[in-house]
C-alpha positions as a Python dict, from the first residue, in 0.01 Angstrom:
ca = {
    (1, 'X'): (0, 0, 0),
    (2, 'X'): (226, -283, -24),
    (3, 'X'): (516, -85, 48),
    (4, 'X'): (361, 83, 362),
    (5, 'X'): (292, -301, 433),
    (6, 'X'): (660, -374, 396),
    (7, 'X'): (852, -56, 578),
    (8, 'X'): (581, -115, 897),
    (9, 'X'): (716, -456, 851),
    (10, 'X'): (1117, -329, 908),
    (11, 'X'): (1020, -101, 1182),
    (12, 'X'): (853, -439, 1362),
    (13, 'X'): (1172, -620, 1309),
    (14, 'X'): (1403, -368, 1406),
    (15, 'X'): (1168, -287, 1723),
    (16, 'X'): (1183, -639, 1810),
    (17, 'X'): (1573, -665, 1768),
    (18, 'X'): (1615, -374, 2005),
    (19, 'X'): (1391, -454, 2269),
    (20, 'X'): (1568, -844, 2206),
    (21, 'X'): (1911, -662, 2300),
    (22, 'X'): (1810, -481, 2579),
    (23, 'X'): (1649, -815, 2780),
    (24, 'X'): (1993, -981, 2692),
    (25, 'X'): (2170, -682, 2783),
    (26, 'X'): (1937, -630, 3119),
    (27, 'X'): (1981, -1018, 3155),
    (28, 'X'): (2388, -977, 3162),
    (29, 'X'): (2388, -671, 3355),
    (30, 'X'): (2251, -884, 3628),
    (31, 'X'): (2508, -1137, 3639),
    (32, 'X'): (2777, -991, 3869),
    (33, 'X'): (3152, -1015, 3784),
    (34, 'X'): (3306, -1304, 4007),
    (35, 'X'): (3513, -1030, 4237),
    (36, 'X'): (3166, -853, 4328),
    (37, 'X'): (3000, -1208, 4350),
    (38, 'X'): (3291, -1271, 4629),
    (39, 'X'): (3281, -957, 4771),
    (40, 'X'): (2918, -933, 4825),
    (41, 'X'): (2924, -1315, 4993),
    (42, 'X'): (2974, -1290, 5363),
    (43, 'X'): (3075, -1625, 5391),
    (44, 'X'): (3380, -1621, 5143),
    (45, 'X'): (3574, -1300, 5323),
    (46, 'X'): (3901, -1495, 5352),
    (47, 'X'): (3835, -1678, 4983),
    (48, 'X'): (3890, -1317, 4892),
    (49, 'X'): (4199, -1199, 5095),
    (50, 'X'): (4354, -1514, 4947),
    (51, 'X'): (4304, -1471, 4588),
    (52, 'X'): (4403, -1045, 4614),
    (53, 'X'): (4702, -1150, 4787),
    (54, 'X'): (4756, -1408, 4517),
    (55, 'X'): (4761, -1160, 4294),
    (56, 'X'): (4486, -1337, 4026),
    (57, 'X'): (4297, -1061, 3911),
    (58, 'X'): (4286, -1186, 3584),
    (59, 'X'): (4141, -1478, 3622),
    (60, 'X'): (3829, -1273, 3875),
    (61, 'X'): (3825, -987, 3531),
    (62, 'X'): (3964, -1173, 3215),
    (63, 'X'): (3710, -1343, 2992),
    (64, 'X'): (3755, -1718, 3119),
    (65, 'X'): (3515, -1945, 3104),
    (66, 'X'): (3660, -2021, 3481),
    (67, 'X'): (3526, -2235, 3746),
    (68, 'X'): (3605, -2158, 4122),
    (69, 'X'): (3598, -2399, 4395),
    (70, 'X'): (3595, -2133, 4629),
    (71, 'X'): (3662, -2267, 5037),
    (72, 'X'): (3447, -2051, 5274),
    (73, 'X'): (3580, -1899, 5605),
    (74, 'X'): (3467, -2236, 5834),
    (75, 'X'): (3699, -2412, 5572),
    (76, 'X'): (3981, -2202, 5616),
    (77, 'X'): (3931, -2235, 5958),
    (78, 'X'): (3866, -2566, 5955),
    (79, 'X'): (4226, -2612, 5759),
    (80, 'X'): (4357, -2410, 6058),
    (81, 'X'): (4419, -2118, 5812),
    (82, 'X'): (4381, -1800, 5969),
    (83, 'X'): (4377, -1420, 5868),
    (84, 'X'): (4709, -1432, 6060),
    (85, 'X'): (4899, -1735, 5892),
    (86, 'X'): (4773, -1597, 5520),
    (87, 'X'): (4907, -1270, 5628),
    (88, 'X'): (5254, -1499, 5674),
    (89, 'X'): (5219, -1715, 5387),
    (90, 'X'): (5414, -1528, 5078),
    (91, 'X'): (5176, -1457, 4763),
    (92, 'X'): (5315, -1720, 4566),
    (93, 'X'): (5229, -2008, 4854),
    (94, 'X'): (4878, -1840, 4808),
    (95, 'X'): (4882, -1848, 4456),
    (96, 'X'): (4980, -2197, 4447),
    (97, 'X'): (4727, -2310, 4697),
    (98, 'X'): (4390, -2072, 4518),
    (99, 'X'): (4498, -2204, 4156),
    (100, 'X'): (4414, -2567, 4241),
    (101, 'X'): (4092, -2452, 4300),
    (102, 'X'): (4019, -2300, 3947),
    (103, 'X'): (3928, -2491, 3691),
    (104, 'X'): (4002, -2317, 3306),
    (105, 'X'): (3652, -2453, 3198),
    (106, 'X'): (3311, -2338, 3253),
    (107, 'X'): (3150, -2657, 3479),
    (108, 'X'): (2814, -2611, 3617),
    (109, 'X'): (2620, -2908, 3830),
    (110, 'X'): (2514, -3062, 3529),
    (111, 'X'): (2890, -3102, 3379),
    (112, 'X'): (3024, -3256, 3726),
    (113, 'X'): (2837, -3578, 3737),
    (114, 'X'): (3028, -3873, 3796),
    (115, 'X'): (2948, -4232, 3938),
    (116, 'X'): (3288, -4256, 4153),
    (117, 'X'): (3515, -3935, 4159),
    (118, 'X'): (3605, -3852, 3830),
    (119, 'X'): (3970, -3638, 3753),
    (120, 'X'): (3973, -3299, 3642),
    (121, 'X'): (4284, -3090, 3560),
    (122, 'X'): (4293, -2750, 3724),
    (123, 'X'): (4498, -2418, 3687),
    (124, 'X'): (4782, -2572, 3823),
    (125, 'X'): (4815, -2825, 3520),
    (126, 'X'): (4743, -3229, 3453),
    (127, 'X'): (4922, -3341, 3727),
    (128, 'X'): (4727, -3117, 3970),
    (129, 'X'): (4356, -3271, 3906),
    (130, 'X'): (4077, -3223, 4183),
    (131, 'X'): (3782, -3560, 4139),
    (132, 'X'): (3415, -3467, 4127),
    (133, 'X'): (3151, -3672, 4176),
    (134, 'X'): (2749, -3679, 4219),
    (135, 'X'): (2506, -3844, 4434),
    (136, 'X'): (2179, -3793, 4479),
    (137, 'X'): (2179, -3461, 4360),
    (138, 'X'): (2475, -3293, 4532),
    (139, 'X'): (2762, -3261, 4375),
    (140, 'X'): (3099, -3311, 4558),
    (141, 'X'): (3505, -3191, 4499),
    (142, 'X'): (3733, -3468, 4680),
    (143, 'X'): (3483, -3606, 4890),
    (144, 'X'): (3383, -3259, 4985),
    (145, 'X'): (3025, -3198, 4921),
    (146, 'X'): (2937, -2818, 4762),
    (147, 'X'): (2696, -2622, 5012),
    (148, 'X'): (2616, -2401, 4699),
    (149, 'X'): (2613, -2468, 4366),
    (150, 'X'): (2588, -2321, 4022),
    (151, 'X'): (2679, -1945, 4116),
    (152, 'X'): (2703, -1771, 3781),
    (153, 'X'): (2932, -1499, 3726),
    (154, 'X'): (3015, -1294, 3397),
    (155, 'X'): (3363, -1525, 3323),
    (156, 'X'): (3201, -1862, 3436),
    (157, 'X'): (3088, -2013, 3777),
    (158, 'X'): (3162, -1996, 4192),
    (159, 'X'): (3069, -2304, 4328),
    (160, 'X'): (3143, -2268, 4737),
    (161, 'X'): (3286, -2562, 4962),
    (162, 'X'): (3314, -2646, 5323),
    (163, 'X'): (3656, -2759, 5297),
    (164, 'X'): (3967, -2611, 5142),
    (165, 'X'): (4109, -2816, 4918),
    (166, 'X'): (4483, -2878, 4934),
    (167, 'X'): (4707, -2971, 4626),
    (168, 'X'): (4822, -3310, 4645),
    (169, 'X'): (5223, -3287, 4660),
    (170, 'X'): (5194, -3082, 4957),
    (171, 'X'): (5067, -3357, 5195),
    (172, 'X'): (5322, -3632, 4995),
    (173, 'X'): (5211, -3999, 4949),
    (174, 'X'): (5020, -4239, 5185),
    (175, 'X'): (5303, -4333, 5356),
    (176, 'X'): (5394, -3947, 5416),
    (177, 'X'): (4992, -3906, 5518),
    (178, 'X'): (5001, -4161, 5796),
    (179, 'X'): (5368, -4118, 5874),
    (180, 'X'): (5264, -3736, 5958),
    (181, 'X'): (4962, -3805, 6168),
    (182, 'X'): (5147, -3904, 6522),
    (183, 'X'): (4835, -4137, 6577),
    (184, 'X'): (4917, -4429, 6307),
    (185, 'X'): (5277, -4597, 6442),
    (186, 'X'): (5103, -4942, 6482),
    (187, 'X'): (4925, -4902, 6183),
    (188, 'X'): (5293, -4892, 5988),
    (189, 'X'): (5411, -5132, 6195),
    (190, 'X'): (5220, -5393, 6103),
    (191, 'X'): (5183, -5323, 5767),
    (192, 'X'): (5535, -5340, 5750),
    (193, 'X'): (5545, -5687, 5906),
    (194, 'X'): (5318, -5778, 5673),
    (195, 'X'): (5515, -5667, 5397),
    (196, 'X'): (5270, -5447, 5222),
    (197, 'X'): (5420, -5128, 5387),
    (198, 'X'): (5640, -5027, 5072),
    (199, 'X'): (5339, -5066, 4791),
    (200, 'X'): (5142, -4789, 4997),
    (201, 'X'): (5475, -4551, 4846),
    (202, 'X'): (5450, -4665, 4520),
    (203, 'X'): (5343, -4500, 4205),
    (204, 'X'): (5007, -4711, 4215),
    (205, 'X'): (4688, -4580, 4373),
    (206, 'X'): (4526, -4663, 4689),
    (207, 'X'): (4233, -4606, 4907),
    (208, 'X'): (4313, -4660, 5279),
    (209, 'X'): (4117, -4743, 5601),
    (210, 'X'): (4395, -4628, 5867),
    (211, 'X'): (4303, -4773, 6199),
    (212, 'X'): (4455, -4491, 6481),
    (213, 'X'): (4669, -4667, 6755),
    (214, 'X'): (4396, -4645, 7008),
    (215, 'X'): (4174, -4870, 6764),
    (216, 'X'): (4471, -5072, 6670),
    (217, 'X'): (4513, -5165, 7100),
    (218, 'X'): (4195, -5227, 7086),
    (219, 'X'): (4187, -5515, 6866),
    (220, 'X'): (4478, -5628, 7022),
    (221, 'X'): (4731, -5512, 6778),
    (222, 'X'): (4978, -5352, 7007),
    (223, 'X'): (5324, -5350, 6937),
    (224, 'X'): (5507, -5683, 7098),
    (225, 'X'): (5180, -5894, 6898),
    (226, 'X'): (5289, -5712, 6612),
    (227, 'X'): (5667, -5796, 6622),
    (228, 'X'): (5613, -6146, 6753),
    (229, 'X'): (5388, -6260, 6460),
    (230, 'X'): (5486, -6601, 6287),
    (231, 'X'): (5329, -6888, 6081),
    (232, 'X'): (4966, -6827, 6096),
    (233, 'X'): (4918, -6538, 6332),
    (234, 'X'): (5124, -6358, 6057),
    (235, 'X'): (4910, -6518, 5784),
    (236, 'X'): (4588, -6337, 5986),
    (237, 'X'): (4756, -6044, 6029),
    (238, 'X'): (4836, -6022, 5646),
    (239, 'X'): (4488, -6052, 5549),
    (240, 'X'): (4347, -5801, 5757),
    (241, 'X'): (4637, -5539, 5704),
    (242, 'X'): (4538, -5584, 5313),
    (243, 'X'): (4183, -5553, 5414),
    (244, 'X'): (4235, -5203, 5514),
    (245, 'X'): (4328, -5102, 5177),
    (246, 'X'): (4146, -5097, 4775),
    (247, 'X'): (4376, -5087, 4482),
    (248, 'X'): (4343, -4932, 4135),
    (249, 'X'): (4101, -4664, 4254),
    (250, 'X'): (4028, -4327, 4448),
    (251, 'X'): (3751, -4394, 4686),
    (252, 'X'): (3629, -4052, 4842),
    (253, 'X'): (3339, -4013, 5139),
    (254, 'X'): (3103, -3926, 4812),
    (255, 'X'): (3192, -4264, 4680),
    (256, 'X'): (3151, -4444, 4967),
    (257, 'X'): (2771, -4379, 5024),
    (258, 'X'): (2720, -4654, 4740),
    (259, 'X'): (2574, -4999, 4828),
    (260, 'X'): (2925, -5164, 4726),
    (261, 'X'): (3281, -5122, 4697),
    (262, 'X'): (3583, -5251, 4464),
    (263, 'X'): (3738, -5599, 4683),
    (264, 'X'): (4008, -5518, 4889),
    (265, 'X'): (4398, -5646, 4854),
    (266, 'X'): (4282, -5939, 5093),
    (267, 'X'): (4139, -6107, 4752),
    (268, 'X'): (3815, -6104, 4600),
    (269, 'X'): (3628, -6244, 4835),
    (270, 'X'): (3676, -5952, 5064),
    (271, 'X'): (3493, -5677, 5078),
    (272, 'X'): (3377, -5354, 5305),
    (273, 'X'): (3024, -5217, 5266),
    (274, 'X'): (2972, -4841, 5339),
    (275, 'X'): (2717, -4718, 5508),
    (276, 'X'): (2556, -4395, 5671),
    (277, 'X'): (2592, -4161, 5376),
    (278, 'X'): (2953, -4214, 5349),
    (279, 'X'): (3090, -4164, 5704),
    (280, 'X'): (3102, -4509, 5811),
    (281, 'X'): (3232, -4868, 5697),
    (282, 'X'): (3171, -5202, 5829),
    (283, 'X'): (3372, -5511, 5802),
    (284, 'X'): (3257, -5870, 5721),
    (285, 'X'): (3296, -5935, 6129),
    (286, 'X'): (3299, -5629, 6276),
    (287, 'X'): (2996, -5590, 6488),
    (288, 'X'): (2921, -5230, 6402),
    (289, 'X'): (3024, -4985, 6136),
    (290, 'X'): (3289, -4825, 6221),
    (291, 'X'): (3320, -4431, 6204),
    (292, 'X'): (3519, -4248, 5988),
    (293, 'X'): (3703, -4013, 6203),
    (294, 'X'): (3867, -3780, 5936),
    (295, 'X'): (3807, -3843, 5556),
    (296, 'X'): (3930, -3788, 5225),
    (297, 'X'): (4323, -3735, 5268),
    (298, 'X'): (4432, -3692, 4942),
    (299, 'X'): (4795, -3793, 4875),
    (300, 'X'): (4975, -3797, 4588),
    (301, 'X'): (4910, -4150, 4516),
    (302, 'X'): (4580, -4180, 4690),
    (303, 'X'): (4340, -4137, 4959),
    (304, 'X'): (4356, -4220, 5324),
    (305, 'X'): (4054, -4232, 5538),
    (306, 'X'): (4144, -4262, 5946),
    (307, 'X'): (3934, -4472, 6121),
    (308, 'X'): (3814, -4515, 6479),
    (309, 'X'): (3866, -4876, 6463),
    (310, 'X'): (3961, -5181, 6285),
    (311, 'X'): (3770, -5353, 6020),
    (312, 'X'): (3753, -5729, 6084),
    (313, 'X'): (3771, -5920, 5755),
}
């Protein structure tokens, strides 16, 4: 009897293994490999052109853990990438653009929370990071918030973004950011007569509020004020040229929906307060928050947020 107990015992257990297997086997079958994920994701049809043509295969097939930060088609567009201009770029442009967008970690929501932006190395190397951060939930890549999250695939995760982001060196430092935009000559000007113009290409971060020309006219900042600036009309414009800028730290549209932000290089006194879930600022003065007319310009050195007009310290 007691060893009819104990073999009805072994089949149990070895019933119970088996049918154990097969639910972890049914529950892995259902989690599709990160190329059929892609492929089956109507919104992500020139994510994939980009990363065939880039030739990674082995990081959609080999066993990871990876993380994607995968761009869908409005960001491409949006980054005024089309099917035409990938067809032009050469594999290894591709290649060099999709890799700063993989991460060789598995990262869900849960491993991407952050108070301000936070670094993260990606395929590219150290010196290529991409900053998360979380509020209220939603999780965000460079100020870019992710419109769907948590994606699991076989080799890791596929997290999807609005906006394509761009490595760093390509768009150069702060002073090759506003230097580039066409709208931002009075902007340099004056910083430069304040004599704060050369730190903005140093190896020190920055986050910038760029007034465009049409806000600097505005305010009465056109170019003969500019140049003509002595004594204490020089003093003023000082101050608020360093009030457009935050040393030490990466400030990105996610970070600025907090109730406070670091002083600016006008002193400690001085400070901006965000508002409107990150797309607006307001100066001590101004009367109004001012809009944020493109954000989160990554440089190599910092980030440079272009505003439609100028904060008033």
């Amino acid at each position: 009897m007691r060893l009819s107990i104990l073999k009805y015992a072994v089949i149990l257990l070895a019933s119970a293994n088996f049918i154990g297997c097969k639910k972890n086997n049914d529950s892995t079958s259902n989690v599709p490999t990160m190329d059929a994920f892609i492929k089956a994701e109507p919104t992500l049809t020139m994510f994939l052109k980009a990363t065939d043509k880039a030739g990674l295969e082995s990081f959609k097939t080999g066993p990871g853990p990876f993380t994607w930060f995968a761009p869908n088609n409005d960001a491409f567009i949006a980054a005024s990438i089309t099917d035409d201009s990938l067809n032009r770029m050469t594999p290894g442009q591709i290649n060099f653009l999709m890799l700063y967008n993989l991460v060789n970690a598995s990262l869900n929501g849960g491993n991407m929370i952050a108070i301000n932006s936070a670094p993260r190395s990606t395929q590219l190397g150290t010196s290529y990071s991409i900053y998360f951060g979380s509020v209220n939930s939603e999780t965000y890549i460079n100020g870019s918030k992710i419109v769907s999250r948590d994606n699991a695939v076989l080799n890791g995760y596929v997290h999807i973004l609005n906006r394509l982001n761009i490595p760093p060196v390509l768009k150069g430092n702060i002073q090759t950011i506003l230097a580039s935009t066409g709208q931002h000559t009075l902007f340099i000007q004056a910083l430069t007569k304040a004599g704060v113009w050369t730190n903005l290409g140093s190896a020190s971060v920055f986050t910038v509020f760029a007034p465009n020309d049409a806000a600097m006219t505005a305010a009465g900042y056109n170019s003969v004020a500019i140049a003509a600036a002595t004594g204490a009309s020089l003093t003023a414009l000082t101050t608020a040229m360093r009030y457009h800028y935050i040393l030490n730290i990466r400030l990105f549209t996610n970070d600025l929906i907090r109730t406070s932000l670091p002083s600016t290089a006008a002193g400690s006194s001085f400070y901006i307060t965000p508002s409107e879930n990150g797309t607006k600022v307001k100066g001590k003065n101004n009367p109004a928050a001012v809009s944020i007319l493109k954000p989160d310009n990554l440089g190599t050195n910092g980030v440079v947020h272009i505003l439609e007009a100028v904060l008033k310290p």
